[in-house]
Short mmCIF file of C-alpha atoms in Angstrom, two decimals:
data_model
loop_
_atom_site.label_atom_id
_atom_site.label_comp_id
_atom_site.label_asym_id
_atom_site.label_seq_id
_atom_site.Cartn_x
_atom_site.Cartn_y
_atom_site.Cartn_z
CA UNK A 2 -0.15 6.32 10.65
CA UNK A 3 -3.89 6.88 10.82
CA UNK A 4 -5.49 5.15 13.80
CA UNK A 5 -8.22 3.72 11.55
CA UNK A 6 -5.62 1.68 9.60
CA UNK A 7 -4.03 0.15 12.68
CA UNK A 8 -6.83 -2.30 13.65
CA UNK A 9 -7.10 -3.52 10.04
CA UNK A 10 -3.35 -3.91 9.78
CA UNK A 11 -3.13 -5.75 13.09
CA UNK A 12 -5.85 -8.19 12.05
CA UNK A 13 -4.33 -8.69 8.60
CA UNK A 14 -0.82 -9.27 9.89
CA UNK A 15 -1.67 -12.52 11.63
CA UNK A 16 -3.29 -13.96 8.51
CA UNK A 17 -1.10 -12.31 5.91
CA UNK A 18 -1.10 -13.99 2.52
CA UNK A 19 1.43 -12.89 0.01
CA UNK A 20 -0.09 -12.93 -3.45
CA UNK A 21 2.64 -13.32 -6.00
CA UNK A 22 2.57 -11.99 -9.50
CA UNK A 23 5.19 -12.60 -12.12
CA UNK A 24 7.40 -9.57 -12.65
CA UNK A 25 6.83 -8.69 -16.27
CA UNK A 26 8.02 -5.97 -18.55
CA UNK A 27 4.64 -4.25 -18.25
CA UNK A 28 5.13 -4.01 -14.49
CA UNK A 29 8.65 -2.71 -15.02
CA UNK A 30 7.28 0.11 -17.20
CA UNK A 31 5.09 1.26 -14.29
CA UNK A 32 7.78 0.80 -11.65
CA UNK A 33 8.76 4.48 -11.47
CA UNK A 34 5.19 5.50 -10.66
CA UNK A 35 4.69 2.84 -7.98
CA UNK A 36 7.99 3.15 -6.20
CA UNK A 37 8.60 6.85 -5.84
CA UNK A 38 9.88 7.38 -2.31
CA UNK A 39 9.61 10.66 -0.51
CA UNK A 40 11.89 11.67 2.34
CA UNK A 41 9.37 10.75 5.07
CA UNK A 42 8.74 7.20 3.80
CA UNK A 43 12.30 6.29 2.87
CA UNK A 44 14.08 3.18 4.07
CA UNK A 45 17.85 3.59 3.91
CA UNK A 46 20.42 0.88 3.17
CA UNK A 47 23.87 0.91 4.71
CA UNK A 48 26.96 0.21 2.62
CA UNK A 49 27.40 -3.17 4.34
CA UNK A 50 23.78 -4.11 3.55
CA UNK A 51 24.14 -3.21 -0.12
CA UNK A 52 27.50 -4.96 -0.39
CA UNK A 53 26.20 -8.19 1.19
CA UNK A 54 23.01 -8.18 -0.92
CA UNK A 55 25.07 -7.95 -4.09
CA UNK A 56 27.21 -10.88 -2.88
CA UNK A 57 24.40 -13.29 -1.96
CA UNK A 58 21.39 -12.39 -4.11
CA UNK A 59 21.02 -14.28 -7.35
CA UNK A 60 20.18 -12.53 -10.60
CA UNK A 61 16.99 -10.43 -10.29
CA UNK A 62 16.64 -11.25 -6.57
CA UNK A 63 16.14 -8.63 -3.90
CA UNK A 64 15.59 -8.60 -0.16
CA UNK A 65 11.93 -8.38 0.90
CA UNK A 66 11.19 -7.11 4.41
CA UNK A 67 7.77 -7.78 5.93
CA UNK A 68 6.45 -6.71 9.32
CA UNK A 69 4.25 -9.38 10.94
CA UNK A 70 2.52 -9.70 14.27
CA UNK A 71 4.46 -11.81 16.73
CA UNK A 72 7.79 -12.00 18.44
CA UNK A 73 8.39 -11.14 22.05
CA UNK A 74 7.59 -7.43 21.59
CA UNK A 75 4.43 -7.59 19.44
CA UNK A 76 5.79 -7.16 15.91
CA UNK A 77 8.62 -8.87 14.09
CA UNK A 78 10.69 -8.29 10.98
CA UNK A 79 10.79 -11.04 8.37
CA UNK A 80 13.54 -11.11 5.72
CA UNK A 81 13.47 -13.23 2.57
CA UNK A 82 14.82 -13.18 -0.96
CA UNK A 83 12.21 -12.64 -3.67
CA UNK A 84 11.99 -11.97 -7.42
CA UNK A 85 8.45 -10.55 -7.65
CA UNK A 86 7.57 -6.89 -7.21
CA UNK A 87 3.88 -6.35 -6.44
CA UNK A 88 1.74 -3.28 -7.09
CA UNK A 89 1.75 -2.32 -3.39
CA UNK A 90 5.54 -2.54 -2.99
CA UNK A 91 8.09 0.22 -2.55
CA UNK A 92 11.63 -0.37 -3.78
CA UNK A 93 14.71 1.10 -2.10
CA UNK A 94 18.02 0.80 -3.88
CA UNK A 95 21.68 1.47 -3.25
CA UNK A 96 24.48 0.67 -5.71
CA UNK A 97 22.27 -1.87 -7.50
CA UNK A 98 21.13 -3.71 -4.35
CA UNK A 99 17.36 -3.62 -3.81
CA UNK A 100 15.19 -3.89 -0.71
CA UNK A 101 11.42 -4.18 -1.24
CA UNK A 102 8.75 -3.40 1.37
CA UNK A 103 4.96 -3.71 0.96
CA UNK A 104 2.94 -0.60 1.82
CA UNK A 105 1.48 -1.99 5.07
CA UNK A 106 4.92 -2.93 6.38
CA UNK A 107 6.30 0.42 5.22
CA UNK A 108 4.04 2.14 7.76
CA UNK A 109 6.17 0.47 10.46
CA UNK A 110 9.53 0.93 8.69
CA UNK A 111 9.43 4.57 7.55
CA UNK A 112 12.69 6.28 8.41
CA UNK A 113 14.50 3.03 9.29
CA UNK A 114 17.89 1.86 8.14
CA UNK A 115 18.60 -1.68 6.90
CA UNK A 116 22.03 -2.97 7.87
CA UNK A 117 24.02 -6.18 7.62
CA UNK A 118 25.99 -7.18 10.66
CA UNK A 119 28.42 -9.96 11.46
CA UNK A 120 28.72 -11.06 15.06
CA UNK A 121 30.39 -13.97 16.76
CA UNK A 122 27.18 -16.03 16.91
CA UNK A 123 25.37 -14.85 13.76
CA UNK A 124 25.42 -12.78 10.63
CA UNK A 125 22.19 -11.17 9.46
CA UNK A 126 20.31 -8.34 7.85
CA UNK A 127 18.66 -6.17 10.46
CA UNK A 128 16.53 -3.07 10.88
CA UNK A 129 18.30 -0.37 12.86
CA UNK A 130 17.24 3.10 13.95
CA UNK A 131 13.52 2.49 13.45
CA UNK A 132 11.85 5.75 14.58
CA UNK A 133 8.48 3.95 14.84
CA UNK A 134 9.70 1.40 17.40
CA UNK A 135 9.43 2.39 21.06
CA UNK A 136 10.85 -0.86 22.40
CA UNK A 137 12.48 -4.00 21.11
CA UNK A 138 13.92 -7.26 22.25
CA UNK A 139 17.61 -8.03 22.53
CA UNK A 140 17.61 -10.23 19.41
CA UNK A 141 16.72 -7.22 17.25
CA UNK A 142 13.96 -8.90 15.22
CA UNK A 143 11.02 -7.94 17.42
CA UNK A 144 9.72 -4.49 18.29
CA UNK A 145 6.78 -2.59 19.75
CA UNK A 146 5.13 0.64 18.62
CA UNK A 147 3.45 3.47 20.48
CA UNK A 148 -0.28 3.31 19.68
#
């Protein structure tokens, strides 16, 4: 990531406002142009992630992942279900399950894998193998980057 983008991203993260637009057929026609992923900016989905998304997401819903400032390590992952795909989003799909990431968050998630895990005390979607993270907390939702 270019160093000139980092200060702007860091300042925008704390006051992030998600502007929603209705997903229309005109947006769907342009989807292929907006969401073309190359190998270096791909986010992968595990089989368990795709399977669980298909089980819990309602019609036309997908999992949105946002990186925000905060958490015990400096940045944190935020997961939510959404139905709106914005112009600055990238879509990653496996067996019909979709994960959407905005371009600013994608800078922090490039090369990562999204998984779904079930543990004794919780079940959750999580980011694993993030090559951009140099440290993280034990809960798995917070991470730090090398600037």
